[in-house]
mmCIF file of the C-alpha atoms, coordinates in Angstrom:
data_MODEL
# 
_entry.id   MODEL 
# 
loop_
_atom_site.group_PDB 
_atom_site.id 
_atom_site.type_symbol 
_atom_site.label_atom_id 
_atom_site.label_alt_id 
_atom_site.label_comp_id 
_atom_site.label_asym_id 
_atom_site.label_entity_id 
_atom_site.label_seq_id 
_atom_site.pdbx_PDB_ins_code 
_atom_site.Cartn_x 
_atom_site.Cartn_y 
_atom_site.Cartn_z 
_atom_site.occupancy 
_atom_site.B_iso_or_equiv 
_atom_site.pdbx_formal_charge 
_atom_site.auth_seq_id 
_atom_site.auth_comp_id 
_atom_site.auth_asym_id 
_atom_site.auth_atom_id 
_atom_site.pdbx_PDB_model_num 
ATOM 1   C CA . THR A 1 1   ? 1.245   11.011  38.818 1.00 0.00 ? 1   THR A CA 1 
ATOM 2   C CA . TRP A 1 2   ? 1.964   7.692   41.390 1.00 0.00 ? 2   TRP A CA 1 
ATOM 3   C CA . VAL A 1 3   ? 2.366   5.523   38.061 1.00 0.00 ? 3   VAL A CA 1 
ATOM 4   C CA . LYS A 1 4   ? 4.122   7.882   35.905 1.00 0.00 ? 4   LYS A CA 1 
ATOM 5   C CA . ALA A 1 5   ? 1.522   8.120   33.688 1.00 0.00 ? 5   ALA A CA 1 
ATOM 6   C CA . LYS A 1 6   ? 1.384   11.770  31.266 1.00 0.00 ? 6   LYS A CA 1 
ATOM 7   C CA . PRO A 1 7   ? -1.709  13.643  29.922 1.00 0.00 ? 7   PRO A CA 1 
ATOM 8   C CA . VAL A 1 8   ? -2.956  12.318  26.611 1.00 0.00 ? 8   VAL A CA 1 
ATOM 9   C CA . ASP A 1 9   ? -2.633  15.423  24.947 1.00 0.00 ? 9   ASP A CA 1 
ATOM 10  C CA . LYS A 1 10  ? -0.518  16.855  21.887 1.00 0.00 ? 10  LYS A CA 1 
ATOM 11  C CA . LYS A 1 11  ? 1.412   18.746  24.207 1.00 0.00 ? 11  LYS A CA 1 
ATOM 12  C CA . THR A 1 12  ? 2.826   15.276  25.384 1.00 0.00 ? 12  THR A CA 1 
ATOM 13  C CA . PHE A 1 13  ? 3.218   13.657  22.440 1.00 0.00 ? 13  PHE A CA 1 
ATOM 14  C CA . MET A 1 14  ? 5.230   16.240  20.611 1.00 0.00 ? 14  MET A CA 1 
ATOM 15  C CA . GLY A 1 15  ? 7.702   16.506  23.729 1.00 0.00 ? 15  GLY A CA 1 
ATOM 16  C CA . ARG A 1 16  ? 7.666   12.636  23.477 1.00 0.00 ? 16  ARG A CA 1 
ATOM 17  C CA . LEU A 1 17  ? 8.515   12.455  19.414 1.00 0.00 ? 17  LEU A CA 1 
ATOM 18  C CA . HIS A 1 18  ? 10.864  15.350  19.116 1.00 0.00 ? 18  HIS A CA 1 
ATOM 19  C CA . LYS A 1 19  ? 13.252  12.773  21.917 1.00 0.00 ? 19  LYS A CA 1 
ATOM 20  C CA . ASN A 1 20  ? 12.592  10.296  19.750 1.00 0.00 ? 20  ASN A CA 1 
ATOM 21  C CA . LYS A 1 21  ? 10.868  8.719   22.777 1.00 0.00 ? 21  LYS A CA 1 
ATOM 22  C CA . SER A 1 22  ? 8.163   6.304   22.136 1.00 0.00 ? 22  SER A CA 1 
ATOM 23  C CA . PHE A 1 23  ? 4.554   5.929   23.934 1.00 0.00 ? 23  PHE A CA 1 
ATOM 24  C CA . THR A 1 24  ? 1.354   3.610   24.203 1.00 0.00 ? 24  THR A CA 1 
ATOM 25  C CA . PHE A 1 25  ? -1.840  5.228   25.067 1.00 0.00 ? 25  PHE A CA 1 
ATOM 26  C CA . CYS A 1 26  ? -5.416  3.774   24.089 1.00 0.00 ? 26  CYS A CA 1 
ATOM 27  C CA . PRO A 1 27  ? -7.641  5.970   22.624 1.00 0.00 ? 27  PRO A CA 1 
ATOM 28  C CA . GLY A 1 28  ? -10.994 5.009   23.198 1.00 0.00 ? 28  GLY A CA 1 
ATOM 29  C CA . GLY A 1 29  ? -11.605 6.837   25.846 1.00 0.00 ? 29  GLY A CA 1 
ATOM 30  C CA . VAL A 1 30  ? -14.824 7.833   27.923 1.00 0.00 ? 30  VAL A CA 1 
ATOM 31  C CA . GLN A 1 31  ? -16.651 7.049   24.848 1.00 0.00 ? 31  GLN A CA 1 
ATOM 32  C CA . GLU A 1 32  ? -14.848 3.570   24.316 1.00 0.00 ? 32  GLU A CA 1 
ATOM 33  C CA . VAL A 1 33  ? -15.943 2.649   28.336 1.00 0.00 ? 33  VAL A CA 1 
ATOM 34  C CA . ILE A 1 34  ? -19.742 4.273   27.700 1.00 0.00 ? 34  ILE A CA 1 
ATOM 35  C CA . LEU A 1 35  ? -20.100 1.596   24.616 1.00 0.00 ? 35  LEU A CA 1 
ATOM 36  C CA . LEU A 1 36  ? -19.372 -1.235  27.150 1.00 0.00 ? 36  LEU A CA 1 
ATOM 37  C CA . ASP A 1 37  ? -22.350 -3.903  27.022 1.00 0.00 ? 37  ASP A CA 1 
ATOM 38  C CA . PRO A 1 38  ? -22.666 -6.696  29.063 1.00 0.00 ? 38  PRO A CA 1 
ATOM 39  C CA . GLN A 1 39  ? -25.496 -8.199  27.422 1.00 0.00 ? 39  GLN A CA 1 
ATOM 40  C CA . LYS A 1 40  ? -23.211 -8.429  24.258 1.00 0.00 ? 40  LYS A CA 1 
ATOM 41  C CA . PRO A 1 41  ? -19.964 -10.328 25.865 1.00 0.00 ? 41  PRO A CA 1 
ATOM 42  C CA . ASP A 1 42  ? -18.754 -11.316 22.099 1.00 0.00 ? 42  ASP A CA 1 
ATOM 43  C CA . ASP A 1 43  ? -18.520 -7.656  20.931 1.00 0.00 ? 43  ASP A CA 1 
ATOM 44  C CA . LEU A 1 44  ? -15.545 -6.393  21.542 1.00 0.00 ? 44  LEU A CA 1 
ATOM 45  C CA . VAL A 1 45  ? -15.761 -2.005  20.791 1.00 0.00 ? 45  VAL A CA 1 
ATOM 46  C CA . LEU A 1 46  ? -13.018 0.121   20.177 1.00 0.00 ? 46  LEU A CA 1 
ATOM 47  C CA . PHE A 1 47  ? -13.826 3.606   19.711 1.00 0.00 ? 47  PHE A CA 1 
ATOM 48  C CA . LEU A 1 48  ? -11.284 4.708   17.240 1.00 0.00 ? 48  LEU A CA 1 
ATOM 49  C CA . GLN A 1 49  ? -13.116 5.660   13.656 1.00 0.00 ? 49  GLN A CA 1 
ATOM 50  C CA . ASN A 1 50  ? -13.445 9.550   14.653 1.00 0.00 ? 50  ASN A CA 1 
ATOM 51  C CA . ARG A 1 51  ? -9.685  8.979   16.612 1.00 0.00 ? 51  ARG A CA 1 
ATOM 52  C CA . LYS A 1 52  ? -7.286  10.253  13.934 1.00 0.00 ? 52  LYS A CA 1 
ATOM 53  C CA . GLY A 1 53  ? -5.260  12.920  15.993 1.00 0.00 ? 53  GLY A CA 1 
ATOM 54  C CA . PHE A 1 54  ? -2.561  10.093  16.310 1.00 0.00 ? 54  PHE A CA 1 
ATOM 55  C CA . ILE A 1 55  ? -2.017  9.652   12.826 1.00 0.00 ? 55  ILE A CA 1 
ATOM 56  C CA . LYS A 1 56  ? -1.840  13.640  11.741 1.00 0.00 ? 56  LYS A CA 1 
ATOM 57  C CA . LEU A 1 57  ? 0.939   13.723  14.369 1.00 0.00 ? 57  LEU A CA 1 
ATOM 58  C CA . ALA A 1 58  ? 2.807   10.428  13.072 1.00 0.00 ? 58  ALA A CA 1 
ATOM 59  C CA . LEU A 1 59  ? 2.139   12.390  9.772  1.00 0.00 ? 59  LEU A CA 1 
ATOM 60  C CA . SER A 1 60  ? 3.719   15.461  10.944 1.00 0.00 ? 60  SER A CA 1 
ATOM 61  C CA . THR A 1 61  ? 6.297   13.942  12.101 1.00 0.00 ? 61  THR A CA 1 
ATOM 62  C CA . GLY A 1 62  ? 6.949   10.596  10.012 1.00 0.00 ? 62  GLY A CA 1 
ATOM 63  C CA . SER A 1 63  ? 6.851   7.990   13.126 1.00 0.00 ? 63  SER A CA 1 
ATOM 64  C CA . PRO A 1 64  ? 6.033   4.745   12.586 1.00 0.00 ? 64  PRO A CA 1 
ATOM 65  C CA . ILE A 1 65  ? 1.944   3.668   14.545 1.00 0.00 ? 65  ILE A CA 1 
ATOM 66  C CA . VAL A 1 66  ? 2.283   0.130   15.443 1.00 0.00 ? 66  VAL A CA 1 
ATOM 67  C CA . PRO A 1 67  ? -0.673  -1.993  16.352 1.00 0.00 ? 67  PRO A CA 1 
ATOM 68  C CA . VAL A 1 68  ? -1.571  -3.396  19.380 1.00 0.00 ? 68  VAL A CA 1 
ATOM 69  C CA . PHE A 1 69  ? -4.066  -5.514  21.090 1.00 0.00 ? 69  PHE A CA 1 
ATOM 70  C CA . GLY A 1 70  ? -4.525  -6.821  24.841 1.00 0.00 ? 70  GLY A CA 1 
ATOM 71  C CA . PHE A 1 71  ? -5.954  -10.062 24.874 1.00 0.00 ? 71  PHE A CA 1 
ATOM 72  C CA . ASN A 1 72  ? -8.266  -10.791 28.160 1.00 0.00 ? 72  ASN A CA 1 
ATOM 73  C CA . LEU A 1 73  ? -7.907  -7.465  29.975 1.00 0.00 ? 73  LEU A CA 1 
ATOM 74  C CA . ASP A 1 74  ? -12.231 -7.307  29.344 1.00 0.00 ? 74  ASP A CA 1 
ATOM 75  C CA . GLY A 1 75  ? -11.907 -10.173 31.795 1.00 0.00 ? 75  GLY A CA 1 
ATOM 76  C CA . THR A 1 76  ? -10.396 -8.657  34.560 1.00 0.00 ? 76  THR A CA 1 
ATOM 77  C CA . PHE A 1 77  ? -13.088 -7.125  36.318 1.00 0.00 ? 77  PHE A CA 1 
ATOM 78  C CA . GLY A 1 78  ? -16.914 -7.099  36.531 1.00 0.00 ? 78  GLY A CA 1 
ATOM 79  C CA . TYR A 1 79  ? -18.533 -3.384  36.218 1.00 0.00 ? 79  TYR A CA 1 
ATOM 80  C CA . TRP A 1 80  ? -21.679 -1.145  36.375 1.00 0.00 ? 80  TRP A CA 1 
ATOM 81  C CA . PHE A 1 81  ? -21.880 2.102   35.087 1.00 0.00 ? 81  PHE A CA 1 
ATOM 82  C CA . PRO A 1 82  ? -25.183 3.735   34.837 1.00 0.00 ? 82  PRO A CA 1 
ATOM 83  C CA . LYS A 1 83  ? -26.622 4.875   31.293 1.00 0.00 ? 83  LYS A CA 1 
ATOM 84  C CA . GLY A 1 84  ? -28.045 8.199   29.748 1.00 0.00 ? 84  GLY A CA 1 
ATOM 85  C CA . ALA A 1 85  ? -27.074 11.399  28.263 1.00 0.00 ? 85  ALA A CA 1 
ATOM 86  C CA . LEU A 1 86  ? -26.955 13.179  30.818 1.00 0.00 ? 86  LEU A CA 1 
ATOM 87  C CA . ILE A 1 87  ? -24.100 11.078  32.363 1.00 0.00 ? 87  ILE A CA 1 
ATOM 88  C CA . GLU A 1 88  ? -22.418 10.455  28.839 1.00 0.00 ? 88  GLU A CA 1 
ATOM 89  C CA . LYS A 1 89  ? -22.505 14.372  28.877 1.00 0.00 ? 89  LYS A CA 1 
ATOM 90  C CA . LEU A 1 90  ? -21.151 14.165  32.994 1.00 0.00 ? 90  LEU A CA 1 
ATOM 91  C CA . SER A 1 91  ? -18.207 11.940  32.194 1.00 0.00 ? 91  SER A CA 1 
ATOM 92  C CA . ARG A 1 92  ? -16.827 13.683  29.198 1.00 0.00 ? 92  ARG A CA 1 
ATOM 93  C CA . MET A 1 93  ? -16.284 17.052  31.221 1.00 0.00 ? 93  MET A CA 1 
ATOM 94  C CA . ILE A 1 94  ? -14.555 14.995  33.939 1.00 0.00 ? 94  ILE A CA 1 
ATOM 95  C CA . GLY A 1 95  ? -12.663 12.472  31.986 1.00 0.00 ? 95  GLY A CA 1 
ATOM 96  C CA . PHE A 1 96  ? -14.409 9.803   33.171 1.00 0.00 ? 96  PHE A CA 1 
ATOM 97  C CA . LEU A 1 97  ? -17.570 7.334   33.602 1.00 0.00 ? 97  LEU A CA 1 
ATOM 98  C CA . PRO A 1 98  ? -18.425 6.655   37.611 1.00 0.00 ? 98  PRO A CA 1 
ATOM 99  C CA . GLY A 1 99  ? -19.744 3.590   38.045 1.00 0.00 ? 99  GLY A CA 1 
ATOM 100 C CA . ILE A 1 100 ? -18.191 0.465   40.370 1.00 0.00 ? 100 ILE A CA 1 
ATOM 101 C CA . TYR A 1 101 ? -15.628 -2.721  39.336 1.00 0.00 ? 101 TYR A CA 1 
ATOM 102 C CA . TRP A 1 102 ? -15.388 -5.263  41.126 1.00 0.00 ? 102 TRP A CA 1 
ATOM 103 C CA . GLY A 1 103 ? -12.868 -8.207  40.749 1.00 0.00 ? 103 GLY A CA 1 
ATOM 104 C CA . ARG A 1 104 ? -11.609 -10.892 42.879 1.00 0.00 ? 104 ARG A CA 1 
ATOM 105 C CA . PHE A 1 105 ? -13.969 -11.965 46.003 1.00 0.00 ? 105 PHE A CA 1 
ATOM 106 C CA . GLY A 1 106 ? -16.693 -9.746  44.777 1.00 0.00 ? 106 GLY A CA 1 
ATOM 107 C CA . ILE A 1 107 ? -14.515 -6.876  46.534 1.00 0.00 ? 107 ILE A CA 1 
ATOM 108 C CA . PRO A 1 108 ? -14.938 -3.122  45.000 1.00 0.00 ? 108 PRO A CA 1 
ATOM 109 C CA . PHE A 1 109 ? -12.422 -1.896  43.361 1.00 0.00 ? 109 PHE A CA 1 
ATOM 110 C CA . GLY A 1 110 ? -10.189 -4.919  44.963 1.00 0.00 ? 110 GLY A CA 1 
ATOM 111 C CA . ILE A 1 111 ? -7.727  -7.151  42.803 1.00 0.00 ? 111 ILE A CA 1 
ATOM 112 C CA . PRO A 1 112 ? -8.487  -8.061  39.358 1.00 0.00 ? 112 PRO A CA 1 
ATOM 113 C CA . HIS A 1 113 ? -9.782  -11.666 38.335 1.00 0.00 ? 113 HIS A CA 1 
ATOM 114 C CA . PRO A 1 114 ? -6.686  -13.595 37.844 1.00 0.00 ? 114 PRO A CA 1 
ATOM 115 C CA . LYS A 1 115 ? -6.292  -14.365 33.706 1.00 0.00 ? 115 LYS A CA 1 
ATOM 116 C CA . LYS A 1 116 ? -3.788  -15.307 31.249 1.00 0.00 ? 116 LYS A CA 1 
ATOM 117 C CA . LEU A 1 117 ? -3.483  -11.271 29.963 1.00 0.00 ? 117 LEU A CA 1 
ATOM 118 C CA . THR A 1 118 ? -1.787  -11.246 26.322 1.00 0.00 ? 118 THR A CA 1 
ATOM 119 C CA . ILE A 1 119 ? -0.240  -8.548  24.548 1.00 0.00 ? 119 ILE A CA 1 
ATOM 120 C CA . VAL A 1 120 ? -0.313  -8.751  20.428 1.00 0.00 ? 120 VAL A CA 1 
ATOM 121 C CA . VAL A 1 121 ? 2.242   -6.453  18.562 1.00 0.00 ? 121 VAL A CA 1 
ATOM 122 C CA . GLY A 1 122 ? 1.672   -5.454  14.701 1.00 0.00 ? 122 GLY A CA 1 
ATOM 123 C CA . SER A 1 123 ? 4.104   -4.694  12.643 1.00 0.00 ? 123 SER A CA 1 
ATOM 124 C CA . PRO A 1 124 ? 5.379   -0.630  12.424 1.00 0.00 ? 124 PRO A CA 1 
ATOM 125 C CA . ILE A 1 125 ? 3.668   1.223   9.992  1.00 0.00 ? 125 ILE A CA 1 
ATOM 126 C CA . ASP A 1 126 ? 5.878   3.092   8.416  1.00 0.00 ? 126 ASP A CA 1 
ATOM 127 C CA . VAL A 1 127 ? 4.710   7.028   7.599  1.00 0.00 ? 127 VAL A CA 1 
ATOM 128 C CA . PRO A 1 128 ? 5.626   9.895   5.307  1.00 0.00 ? 128 PRO A CA 1 
ATOM 129 C CA . LYS A 1 129 ? 7.188   13.480  7.053  1.00 0.00 ? 129 LYS A CA 1 
ATOM 130 C CA . MET A 1 130 ? 4.767   16.080  5.388  1.00 0.00 ? 130 MET A CA 1 
ATOM 131 C CA . ASP A 1 131 ? 5.192   19.559  6.160  1.00 0.00 ? 131 ASP A CA 1 
ATOM 132 C CA . GLU A 1 132 ? 1.692   19.785  4.904  1.00 0.00 ? 132 GLU A CA 1 
ATOM 133 C CA . VAL A 1 133 ? -0.533  16.915  6.428  1.00 0.00 ? 133 VAL A CA 1 
ATOM 134 C CA . THR A 1 134 ? -3.857  16.625  4.010  1.00 0.00 ? 134 THR A CA 1 
ATOM 135 C CA . LYS A 1 135 ? -7.173  15.546  5.079  1.00 0.00 ? 135 LYS A CA 1 
ATOM 136 C CA . GLU A 1 136 ? -6.866  12.338  2.576  1.00 0.00 ? 136 GLU A CA 1 
ATOM 137 C CA . LYS A 1 137 ? -3.357  11.619  4.303  1.00 0.00 ? 137 LYS A CA 1 
ATOM 138 C CA . ILE A 1 138 ? -4.688  10.849  7.842  1.00 0.00 ? 138 ILE A CA 1 
ATOM 139 C CA . ASP A 1 139 ? -7.901  9.142   6.097  1.00 0.00 ? 139 ASP A CA 1 
ATOM 140 C CA . GLU A 1 140 ? -5.093  6.964   4.183  1.00 0.00 ? 140 GLU A CA 1 
ATOM 141 C CA . TYR A 1 141 ? -2.739  6.077   7.051  1.00 0.00 ? 141 TYR A CA 1 
ATOM 142 C CA . HIS A 1 142 ? -5.954  5.836   9.664  1.00 0.00 ? 142 HIS A CA 1 
ATOM 143 C CA . GLN A 1 143 ? -7.673  2.935   7.677  1.00 0.00 ? 143 GLN A CA 1 
ATOM 144 C CA . LEU A 1 144 ? -4.105  1.549   7.072  1.00 0.00 ? 144 LEU A CA 1 
ATOM 145 C CA . PHE A 1 145 ? -3.832  1.252   10.870 1.00 0.00 ? 145 PHE A CA 1 
ATOM 146 C CA . VAL A 1 146 ? -7.585  -0.042  11.709 1.00 0.00 ? 146 VAL A CA 1 
ATOM 147 C CA . ASP A 1 147 ? -7.229  -2.398  9.216  1.00 0.00 ? 147 ASP A CA 1 
ATOM 148 C CA . GLU A 1 148 ? -4.059  -3.832  10.387 1.00 0.00 ? 148 GLU A CA 1 
ATOM 149 C CA . LEU A 1 149 ? -5.039  -4.228  14.016 1.00 0.00 ? 149 LEU A CA 1 
ATOM 150 C CA . ILE A 1 150 ? -8.029  -5.707  12.662 1.00 0.00 ? 150 ILE A CA 1 
ATOM 151 C CA . LYS A 1 151 ? -6.349  -8.214  10.643 1.00 0.00 ? 151 LYS A CA 1 
ATOM 152 C CA . LEU A 1 152 ? -3.402  -8.722  14.695 1.00 0.00 ? 152 LEU A CA 1 
ATOM 153 C CA . PHE A 1 153 ? -7.187  -9.416  16.440 1.00 0.00 ? 153 PHE A CA 1 
ATOM 154 C CA . GLU A 1 154 ? -8.200  -12.040 13.455 1.00 0.00 ? 154 GLU A CA 1 
ATOM 155 C CA . ARG A 1 155 ? -4.807  -13.779 13.661 1.00 0.00 ? 155 ARG A CA 1 
ATOM 156 C CA . HIS A 1 156 ? -4.880  -14.358 17.015 1.00 0.00 ? 156 HIS A CA 1 
ATOM 157 C CA . LYS A 1 157 ? -8.378  -14.592 18.475 1.00 0.00 ? 157 LYS A CA 1 
ATOM 158 C CA . HIS A 1 158 ? -8.449  -17.876 18.130 1.00 0.00 ? 158 HIS A CA 1 
ATOM 159 C CA . SER A 1 159 ? -5.017  -18.908 20.263 1.00 0.00 ? 159 SER A CA 1 
ATOM 160 C CA . GLU A 1 160 ? -6.571  -16.714 23.133 1.00 0.00 ? 160 GLU A CA 1 
ATOM 161 C CA . GLY A 1 161 ? -9.740  -18.086 23.324 1.00 0.00 ? 161 GLY A CA 1 
ATOM 162 C CA . TYR A 1 162 ? -11.587 -15.403 21.362 1.00 0.00 ? 162 TYR A CA 1 
ATOM 163 C CA . GLY A 1 163 ? -13.013 -16.981 18.424 1.00 0.00 ? 163 GLY A CA 1 
ATOM 164 C CA . ASN A 1 164 ? -16.440 -16.578 18.992 1.00 0.00 ? 164 ASN A CA 1 
ATOM 165 C CA . LYS A 1 165 ? -15.840 -12.895 19.217 1.00 0.00 ? 165 LYS A CA 1 
ATOM 166 C CA . ARG A 1 166 ? -16.488 -10.156 17.096 1.00 0.00 ? 166 ARG A CA 1 
ATOM 167 C CA . LEU A 1 167 ? -13.746 -6.575  17.132 1.00 0.00 ? 167 LEU A CA 1 
ATOM 168 C CA . LYS A 1 168 ? -16.260 -3.709  15.919 1.00 0.00 ? 168 LYS A CA 1 
ATOM 169 C CA . ILE A 1 169 ? -14.959 -0.707  15.241 1.00 0.00 ? 169 ILE A CA 1 
ATOM 170 C CA . ALA A 1 170 ? -16.900 2.455   16.422 1.00 0.00 ? 170 ALA A CA 1 
# 
């Protein structure tokens, strides 16, 4: 792509890991966008509870996982998305949620509102390389990742003006 993005799939991940390259991805996807609710601006929902494929890959390669959180991304654009079961099904089929977003000066699809973005990076979580990855180990390391991500958010939320916001793992 013109932004040098790569597909978010097992083949791409494994190719990068076998070359000892790291990568960043956002596991929430369409489901996370569907959970956005402008009526609840203090709820930051991460669709992560059932996203465990990256943990399985980490265990199969022995690659560390690193929790990361971006503050103030939620205020860069206003948005409107249609709701309903049909839209959710269509969104999953096409890979994005059709909607409208606007930025500075109310310009649709325009420049984002000026915000100080802060990305905080947690400590790497060492993961053992396993020839046979078990569901129990996937669940164990997934929970460890989620716990560390929540701690990272809680540790920085007051200094970033998020004191009244709650992180919810869906």
